[in-house]
Coordinates of C-alpha atoms and ligand atoms in Angstrom, one line a residue:
M1 CA 0.0 0.0 0.0
A2 CA 2.8 2.4 1.0
T3 CA 4.6 1.6 -2.2
A4 CA 1.5 2.3 -4.2
G5 CA 1.1 5.6 -2.5
I6 CA 4.6 6.6 -3.3
V7 CA 4.2 5.6 -6.9
L8 CA 1.0 7.6 -7.1
L9 CA 2.7 10.6 -5.5
L10 CA 5.6 10.2 -7.9
T11 CA 3.3 9.9 -10.9
T12 CA 1.4 13.0 -9.9
F13 CA 4.7 14.8 -9.4
L14 CA 6.1 13.8 -12.8
M15 CA 2.8 14.7 -14.4
T16 CA 2.8 18.1 -12.9
E17 CA 6.3 18.6 -14.2
A18 CA 5.3 17.3 -17.6
I19 CA 2.3 19.4 -17.9
A20 CA 4.2 22.7 -17.4
G21 CA 2.1 24.1 -20.2
P22 CA 2.6 27.2 -22.3
R23 CA 1.4 29.4 -19.4
D24 CA 4.0 28.2 -17.0
Q25 CA 6.6 28.3 -19.6
A26 CA 5.7 31.9 -20.5
R27 CA 5.8 32.8 -16.8
R28 CA 9.2 31.3 -16.4
I29 CA 10.6 33.0 -19.5
H30 CA 9.4 36.3 -18.0
D31 CA 10.7 35.6 -14.5
R32 CA 14.1 34.6 -15.8
L33 CA 14.6 37.6 -18.1
A34 CA 13.0 40.4 -16.1
G35 CA 13.1 39.0 -12.6
V36 CA 9.6 40.0 -11.9
P37 CA 6.2 38.4 -12.8
P38 CA 4.5 39.6 -16.0
S39 CA 1.3 41.6 -16.0
P40 CA -1.8 39.5 -16.8
V41 CA -2.0 41.0 -20.3
V42 CA 1.7 40.3 -21.0
L43 CA 1.3 36.8 -19.6
D44 CA -1.7 36.1 -21.9
T45 CA 0.2 37.3 -25.0
M46 CA 3.3 35.4 -24.1
E47 CA 1.3 32.2 -23.4
D48 CA -0.3 32.5 -26.9
L49 CA 3.1 33.0 -28.5
V50 CA 4.6 30.0 -26.6
A51 CA 1.6 27.8 -27.6
G52 CA 1.9 29.0 -31.2
G53 CA 5.6 27.9 -31.3
Q54 CA 6.9 31.4 -31.1
A55 CA 8.6 31.2 -27.7
L56 CA 11.5 33.5 -28.9
D57 CA 9.0 36.2 -29.6
A58 CA 7.6 35.7 -26.1
A59 CA 11.1 36.2 -24.7
Y60 CA 11.5 39.4 -26.7
L61 CA 8.2 40.6 -25.3
A62 CA 9.5 39.9 -21.7
M63 CA 12.6 41.9 -22.5
E64 CA 10.4 44.9 -23.1
N65 CA 9.9 45.0 -19.3
R66 CA 12.1 47.8 -17.8
A67 CA 13.3 45.4 -15.1
F68 CA 15.3 43.5 -17.8
Y69 CA 17.4 46.7 -18.2
D70 CA 17.3 48.1 -14.7
V71 CA 17.9 44.9 -12.8
T72 CA 18.9 41.9 -15.0
L73 CA 21.4 43.7 -17.2
K74 CA 22.7 45.9 -14.5
N75 CA 23.5 42.9 -12.3
F76 CA 24.9 41.1 -15.4
A77 CA 27.4 43.8 -16.1
A78 CA 28.2 45.2 -12.7
P79 CA 30.8 42.5 -11.7
W80 CA 32.9 43.3 -14.8
T81 CA 33.5 46.8 -13.6
N82 CA 35.4 46.2 -10.3
R83 CA 38.2 44.0 -9.0
E84 CA 36.0 42.4 -6.4
E85 CA 33.6 41.3 -9.1
S86 CA 30.8 42.7 -6.9
V87 CA 27.3 43.2 -8.2
F88 CA 26.7 45.8 -5.4
V89 CA 28.2 48.9 -7.1
P90 CA 26.5 52.0 -8.3
L91 CA 25.5 52.3 -11.9
N92 CA 28.5 53.6 -13.9
D93 CA 29.4 54.3 -17.5
Y94 CA 30.6 50.8 -18.2
I95 CA 27.4 49.2 -17.0
A96 CA 25.3 51.8 -18.8
T97 CA 27.1 51.2 -22.0
V98 CA 26.6 47.5 -21.8
I99 CA 22.9 48.0 -21.1
G100 CA 22.5 50.4 -24.0
M101 CA 24.4 48.1 -26.4
V102 CA 22.2 45.2 -25.5
R103 CA 19.0 47.3 -25.8
D104 CA 20.0 48.7 -29.3
D105 CA 21.3 45.4 -30.6
V106 CA 24.8 46.9 -31.1
P107 CA 27.1 44.1 -32.3
F108 CA 28.5 43.0 -29.0
N109 CA 31.9 41.9 -30.5
T110 CA 32.6 45.7 -30.6
L111 CA 32.3 45.9 -26.8
L112 CA 36.0 46.3 -26.3
S113 CA 36.8 48.4 -29.3
A114 CA 33.9 50.8 -30.3
D115 CA 33.9 54.5 -29.8
I116 CA 30.6 54.3 -27.9
L117 CA 29.1 55.5 -24.7
Y118 CA 25.6 55.7 -23.2
V119 CA 24.5 58.7 -21.1
G120 CA 21.3 59.8 -19.5
D121 CA 18.7 61.7 -21.4
P122 CA 19.3 65.5 -20.7
S123 CA 15.5 66.0 -20.0
L124 CA 15.9 64.1 -16.8
G125 CA 17.8 66.9 -15.1
L126 CA 20.7 64.6 -14.0
P127 CA 24.0 66.0 -12.7
A128 CA 26.1 66.9 -15.7
W129 CA 28.1 64.1 -17.3
S130 CA 31.7 64.4 -16.2
M131 CA 35.1 62.7 -16.8
T132 CA 36.0 63.3 -13.2
N133 CA 33.1 61.8 -11.3
N134 CA 30.3 59.2 -11.5
N135 CA 27.5 61.4 -10.2
H136 CA 25.6 61.4 -13.5
Y137 CA 25.2 57.6 -13.4
A138 CA 24.8 57.3 -9.6
A139 CA 21.9 59.8 -9.8
M140 CA 20.2 57.8 -12.5
E141 CA 20.0 54.8 -10.1
T142 CA 19.0 56.7 -7.0
Q143 CA 16.3 58.5 -8.9
G144 CA 15.0 55.2 -10.1
V145 CA 15.3 56.2 -13.8
N146 CA 14.0 53.8 -16.3
L147 CA 17.1 52.7 -18.1
R148 CA 15.3 51.1 -21.0
D149 CA 14.1 54.6 -22.0
A150 CA 16.6 56.9 -20.5
L151 CA 19.9 55.9 -22.0
L152 CA 21.1 57.7 -25.1
Q153 CA 23.9 56.5 -27.4
T154 CA 26.8 58.8 -28.0
T155 CA 30.6 58.5 -28.4
Q156 CA 33.5 58.7 -26.0
S157 CA 35.2 61.1 -28.4
A158 CA 32.3 63.4 -28.2
M159 CA 31.9 63.4 -24.5
T160 CA 35.5 63.2 -23.3
D161 CA 38.8 64.8 -24.4
L162 CA 40.0 61.5 -25.8
P163 CA 41.1 61.9 -29.4
P164 CA 39.5 59.6 -32.0
G165 CA 41.3 56.3 -31.9
A166 CA 41.8 56.4 -28.2
P167 CA 38.4 55.0 -27.1
A168 CA 38.3 51.2 -26.9
G169 CA 34.8 50.3 -25.9
V170 CA 34.2 49.6 -22.2
M171 CA 37.9 49.4 -21.5
T172 CA 38.2 53.2 -21.7
T173 CA 35.1 54.0 -19.7
R174 CA 35.7 55.9 -16.5
A175 CA 34.7 52.9 -14.3
A176 CA 37.1 50.5 -16.0
A177 CA 39.9 53.0 -15.8
E178 CA 39.3 53.6 -12.1
A179 CA 39.3 49.9 -11.4
F180 CA 42.0 48.6 -13.7
F181 CA 44.3 51.4 -14.8
I182 CA 44.7 52.5 -11.2
A183 CA 48.3 52.2 -9.9
G184 CA 50.0 48.9 -10.9
T185 CA 51.4 48.4 -14.4
N186 CA 48.3 48.3 -16.6
R187 CA 48.5 44.5 -16.8
A188 CA 45.4 44.5 -14.6
M189 CA 43.2 45.9 -17.5
L190 CA 44.2 42.9 -19.6
R191 CA 43.7 40.4 -16.7
F192 CA 40.3 41.6 -15.7
T193 CA 39.1 42.1 -19.3
M194 CA 40.1 38.5 -20.0
M195 CA 38.4 37.2 -16.9
S196 CA 35.2 39.0 -17.7
H197 CA 35.1 38.6 -21.5
I198 CA 37.2 35.6 -22.3
C199 CA 36.1 33.8 -19.2
R200 CA 39.6 32.8 -18.3
D201 CA 42.0 34.0 -15.7
L202 CA 45.7 34.0 -16.5
E203 CA 46.4 30.6 -14.9
Q204 CA 44.2 29.2 -17.6
V205 CA 46.1 30.7 -20.5
A206 CA 49.6 30.3 -19.0
D207 CA 52.0 28.9 -21.6
T208 CA 55.7 28.6 -21.0
S209 CA 56.4 27.9 -24.7
R210 CA 56.1 31.6 -25.8
S211 CA 59.1 33.8 -26.4
P212 CA 60.0 36.0 -23.4
D213 CA 61.4 38.8 -25.6
R214 CA 58.7 41.3 -24.6
I215 CA 58.7 40.7 -20.9
R216 CA 59.2 44.0 -19.2
Q217 CA 62.2 45.0 -17.0
D218 CA 60.3 44.8 -13.8
V219 CA 60.0 40.9 -13.9
S220 CA 63.0 39.3 -12.4
R221 CA 64.7 36.7 -14.6
S222 CA 65.9 34.7 -11.5
P223 CA 63.3 35.2 -8.8
G224 CA 64.9 34.1 -5.5
G225 CA 68.1 33.5 -7.4
D226 CA 66.6 30.7 -9.5
S227 CA 66.2 31.2 -13.2
R228 CA 64.1 28.1 -13.5
V229 CA 61.3 29.8 -11.6
F230 CA 61.3 32.5 -14.3
L231 CA 61.3 29.9 -17.1
N232 CA 58.7 27.6 -15.6
N233 CA 56.5 30.1 -13.9
C234 CA 56.9 33.8 -14.7
V235 CA 57.2 33.3 -18.4
S236 CA 53.9 31.4 -18.6
C237 CA 51.9 34.5 -18.0
H238 CA 54.2 37.4 -18.7
A239 CA 55.4 36.2 -22.2
G240 CA 51.9 36.6 -23.6
M241 CA 50.5 39.2 -21.2
D242 CA 53.2 41.8 -21.4
P243 CA 53.1 42.3 -25.3
L244 CA 49.3 42.5 -25.0
S245 CA 49.1 45.0 -22.2
Q246 CA 51.5 47.2 -24.1
A247 CA 48.4 48.3 -26.0
F248 CA 47.5 50.4 -22.8
A249 CA 50.9 52.2 -22.8
Y250 CA 49.3 55.7 -23.1
Y251 CA 46.5 55.2 -20.7
D252 CA 46.4 55.8 -17.0
W253 CA 44.2 56.6 -14.1
D254 CA 44.8 60.0 -12.5
E255 CA 43.9 59.5 -8.9
T256 CA 44.0 63.2 -7.9
A257 CA 41.8 64.3 -10.9
G258 CA 39.7 61.2 -10.7
R259 CA 39.8 60.6 -14.4
L260 CA 41.3 58.6 -17.2
V261 CA 44.3 60.2 -18.9
Y262 CA 45.6 59.4 -22.3
S263 CA 49.0 60.7 -23.5
P264 CA 49.5 59.7 -27.1
G265 CA 53.2 59.1 -27.9
Q266 CA 54.2 59.2 -24.3
V267 CA 54.5 55.9 -22.5
R268 CA 53.1 56.1 -18.9
P269 CA 55.8 56.1 -16.1
K270 CA 54.2 52.9 -14.7
Y271 CA 55.7 51.0 -17.6
F272 CA 59.2 51.8 -16.2
L273 CA 58.5 50.9 -12.5
N274 CA 61.3 48.7 -11.2
E275 CA 63.3 49.0 -14.5
D276 CA 66.4 48.0 -12.5
T277 CA 65.1 44.6 -11.7
F278 CA 66.2 43.3 -15.0
P279 CA 67.7 46.2 -17.2
F280 CA 68.0 43.9 -20.2
G281 CA 64.3 43.3 -20.2
F282 CA 61.9 44.8 -22.6
R283 CA 61.6 48.6 -22.4
T284 CA 58.2 49.8 -23.7
P285 CA 58.8 52.3 -26.6
D286 CA 55.2 52.8 -27.7
D287 CA 51.7 51.2 -27.6
R288 CA 52.5 48.3 -30.1
W289 CA 50.8 45.1 -29.0
D290 CA 51.2 41.6 -30.4
N291 CA 49.3 38.5 -29.6
Y292 CA 51.8 35.8 -28.8
W293 CA 48.9 33.5 -27.8
R294 CA 47.7 33.1 -31.3
E295 CA 50.2 30.2 -31.4
G296 CA 50.6 27.5 -28.8
Q297 CA 47.8 26.1 -26.7
N298 CA 45.9 29.4 -26.7
A299 CA 45.3 29.0 -30.4
L300 CA 42.2 27.2 -29.0
L301 CA 40.8 30.6 -28.0
G302 CA 39.8 30.9 -31.7
W303 CA 41.4 34.1 -32.9
D304 CA 40.1 35.8 -36.0
M305 CA 42.7 35.1 -38.7
Q306 CA 41.3 38.0 -40.8
L307 CA 42.7 40.3 -38.2
P308 CA 46.5 41.0 -38.1
G309 CA 47.1 39.8 -34.5
G310 CA 49.0 42.9 -33.7
G311 CA 48.6 46.7 -33.8
Y312 CA 48.8 49.9 -31.9
G313 CA 46.6 50.9 -29.0
A314 CA 43.6 49.5 -27.0
A315 CA 41.0 49.6 -29.7
S316 CA 42.7 47.1 -32.1
L317 CA 43.5 44.9 -29.1
G318 CA 39.8 45.1 -28.2
Q319 CA 39.0 43.9 -31.7
E320 CA 41.4 41.0 -31.4
L321 CA 39.7 39.9 -28.1
G322 CA 36.2 40.7 -29.2
N323 CA 36.3 38.7 -32.3
S324 CA 37.7 35.5 -30.8
L325 CA 35.6 32.4 -30.4
A326 CA 36.3 32.5 -26.7
F327 CA 34.8 35.9 -26.4
A328 CA 31.5 34.7 -28.0
Q329 CA 31.5 31.6 -25.9
C330 CA 32.1 33.6 -22.8
Q331 CA 29.1 35.9 -23.5
V332 CA 26.9 33.0 -24.2
E333 CA 27.9 31.1 -21.1
K334 CA 27.4 34.1 -18.9
V335 CA 23.9 34.6 -20.3
F336 CA 23.2 30.9 -19.9
R337 CA 24.1 31.1 -16.2
A338 CA 22.2 34.4 -15.7
V339 CA 19.0 33.1 -17.3
C340 CA 19.1 29.4 -16.5
L341 CA 20.4 30.0 -12.9
R342 CA 23.0 27.3 -13.4
P343 CA 26.1 26.7 -15.5
P344 CA 25.8 24.4 -18.5
V345 CA 26.3 20.9 -17.2
D346 CA 25.3 18.0 -19.4
A347 CA 25.5 17.2 -23.1
A348 CA 22.2 18.9 -23.9
D349 CA 23.4 22.1 -22.2
R350 CA 26.7 22.0 -24.0
S351 CA 25.1 21.5 -27.4
Q352 CA 22.7 24.3 -26.7
V353 CA 25.6 26.6 -25.8
T354 CA 27.4 25.6 -29.1
A355 CA 24.2 26.4 -31.0
M356 CA 23.8 29.7 -29.3
V357 CA 27.5 30.6 -30.0
N358 CA 27.0 29.9 -33.7
S359 CA 23.8 31.9 -33.8
F360 CA 25.4 34.8 -31.9
R361 CA 28.4 34.9 -34.3
S362 CA 26.4 34.5 -37.5
N363 CA 23.7 37.0 -36.6
N364 CA 25.7 40.1 -35.9
F365 CA 26.4 39.4 -32.2
V366 CA 23.0 40.5 -31.0
M367 CA 22.9 39.9 -27.2
R368 CA 19.1 40.0 -26.9
Q369 CA 18.9 37.0 -29.1
V370 CA 21.3 35.1 -26.8
F371 CA 19.1 36.0 -23.8
A372 CA 16.0 34.9 -25.7
E373 CA 17.4 31.6 -26.8
A374 CA 18.6 30.9 -23.2
A375 CA 15.2 31.7 -21.7
V376 CA 13.4 29.5 -24.2
F377 CA 15.9 26.6 -23.6
C378 CA 15.3 26.9 -19.8
M379 CA 11.6 27.5 -19.9
G380 CA 10.8 23.9 -18.8
D381 CA 9.0 21.2 -20.7
Ligands
HEC1 C1 49.3 33.4 -13.4 C2 49.9 34.5 -14.2 C3 51.2 35.1 -13.6 C4 52.4 34.5 -13.3 C5 52.7 33.0 -13.3 C6 53.3 35.5 -12.9 N1 52.7 36.7 -13.0 FE1 53.5 38.5 -12.6 N2 51.8 39.4 -12.9 C7 50.6 38.8 -13.3 C8 49.6 39.8 -13.4 C9 48.1 39.5 -13.8 C10 50.1 41.0 -13.0 C11 49.4 42.3 -12.8 C12 48.8 42.4 -11.4 C13 47.9 43.6 -11.2 O1 48.3 44.7 -11.5 O2 46.8 43.4 -10.7 C14 51.5 40.7 -12.7 C15 52.4 41.7 -12.3 C16 53.7 41.5 -12.0 C17 54.7 42.6 -11.7 C18 54.4 44.0 -11.6 C19 54.2 44.4 -10.2 C20 52.9 44.0 -9.6 O3 53.0 43.2 -8.6 O4 51.9 44.3 -10.1 C21 55.8 41.9 -11.5 C22 57.2 42.6 -11.1 C23 55.7 40.5 -11.7 N3 54.4 40.3 -12.1 C24 56.7 39.6 -11.6 C25 56.4 38.2 -11.7 C26 57.4 37.2 -11.4 C27 58.9 37.5 -11.0 C28 56.8 36.0 -11.6 C29 57.4 34.6 -11.4 C30 57.9 34.4 -10.1 C31 55.5 36.3 -12.0 N4 55.3 37.6 -12.1 C32 54.6 35.3 -12.4 C33 50.5 37.5 -13.7 C34 51.4 36.5 -13.4

C-alpha cells in the first residue's frame, strides 16, 4: 500500500512537471529575463506565443519590461566593472554602455573596441556628465530612472577629451579606468578584461612555450636567485600578457583628478617601474601590441585570422579579443548562467551553448537573441 502511495505521488509529481504548459513556460521566461512576474496581459500574450511555437517572440516581449534593463542587465554587467567582481556597485558608464548596447542590438563583438558611450537623457535633469566623477550615473540609479528609455547612445570622443582612436569600448570607460588602470602596471586591465570577457584568468592561459622577448624590465629573470622559476612560472603569463598589455601604454588613471588620462606618444611612467630589476628586459617604446597567444595552446581561443594579430593601442586589441571564439563563448555562457540560474552541465546544455554561440556569431552578435534563446531553452518542458 505504502509503495502504491509513493508511486501515485511520484506519478502525480512527474505529471505536474510534464504538464508545465505554455502558461507556466511563459511565466518562467518572463521571470528569468525580467526577474519580476508579468502583468496578466503580457502573460496572456506570451502564453499564446509559446503555444503557437513562437517562444522566442515571447522572450522578446519579456525583454520589453524595464526590469530587464534596470535589474537583470545591471546585475549582469556590474561584476565586470570592479576588481572584487561585486554586483553591489552604483550604476556607472561601463554598466550603462553594456545596457545600451544590448538594448540597441549593437554588435557585441565591438564591446572592447567601439567609440561608444551611453549617457542619461538630458531631459531628466541629472548631474552633468563628467570625466571626473560618477554622479551622472549614480543619480540615474538613486532617482529610479527607467534605463530602458533613459539611455542615449553617444561616443566617447564626443563626451571626453580622448582623441578619435583612443576610445576602446568599455575598457576606456571611467569605471574600467578607475578599477583597472589605477596604480600597478596596466596589466590588470588585460587580466580583468580576460576574466570577464574571455572567461579565463591568467592561470588558464599560462603557456611557457612563448618567447619571453617582450617581458618588461620589472620581472626578475631569476626570482629568489633561480632562473628556473622564471622559465617555468613567470614566463607562462608574462610572455603573452606583457606584449598584449603594451596596448595600454598611453592610458592611466589620475587618482587626484579622478579621471582617465591618455598621453599619445608618451608611455606612462608605470611601464618603467622597477626598471632596474632586469635592465636587459623589454623597455616599452610605444603602444604596439602583439598576440603571442595566437600560437601554442591558446590558439584554442579561436582568434580571428582575418585580423592582423598585432597593432597599436587599445581599440585594435579590443577587436582582437572581441572577435575571438572564446569571447563569443564567454558571453553565451554568462547569459546561460544568468538566465538558467546554473552553469551548462550536461551534453544537452553544451550542445545548446554551441548552437547559441553559432547563432550569436552568424547573426551580428545580438545579445538579446542570446538572452531569448537561453530563456526558451530553460523555460521547462
Ligand atoms: C598566473 C599568471 C602570472 C604568473 C605565473 C606571474 N605573474 Fe607577474 N603578474 C601577473 C599579473 C596579472 C600581474 C598584474 C597584477 C595587477 O596589477 O593586478 C602581474 C604583475 C607583475 C609585476 C608588476 C608588479 C605587480 O605586482 O603588479 C611583477 C614585477 C611581476 N608580475 C613579476 C612576476 C614574477 C617575477 C613572476 C614569477 C615568479 C610572475 N610575475 C609570475 C600575472 C602573473
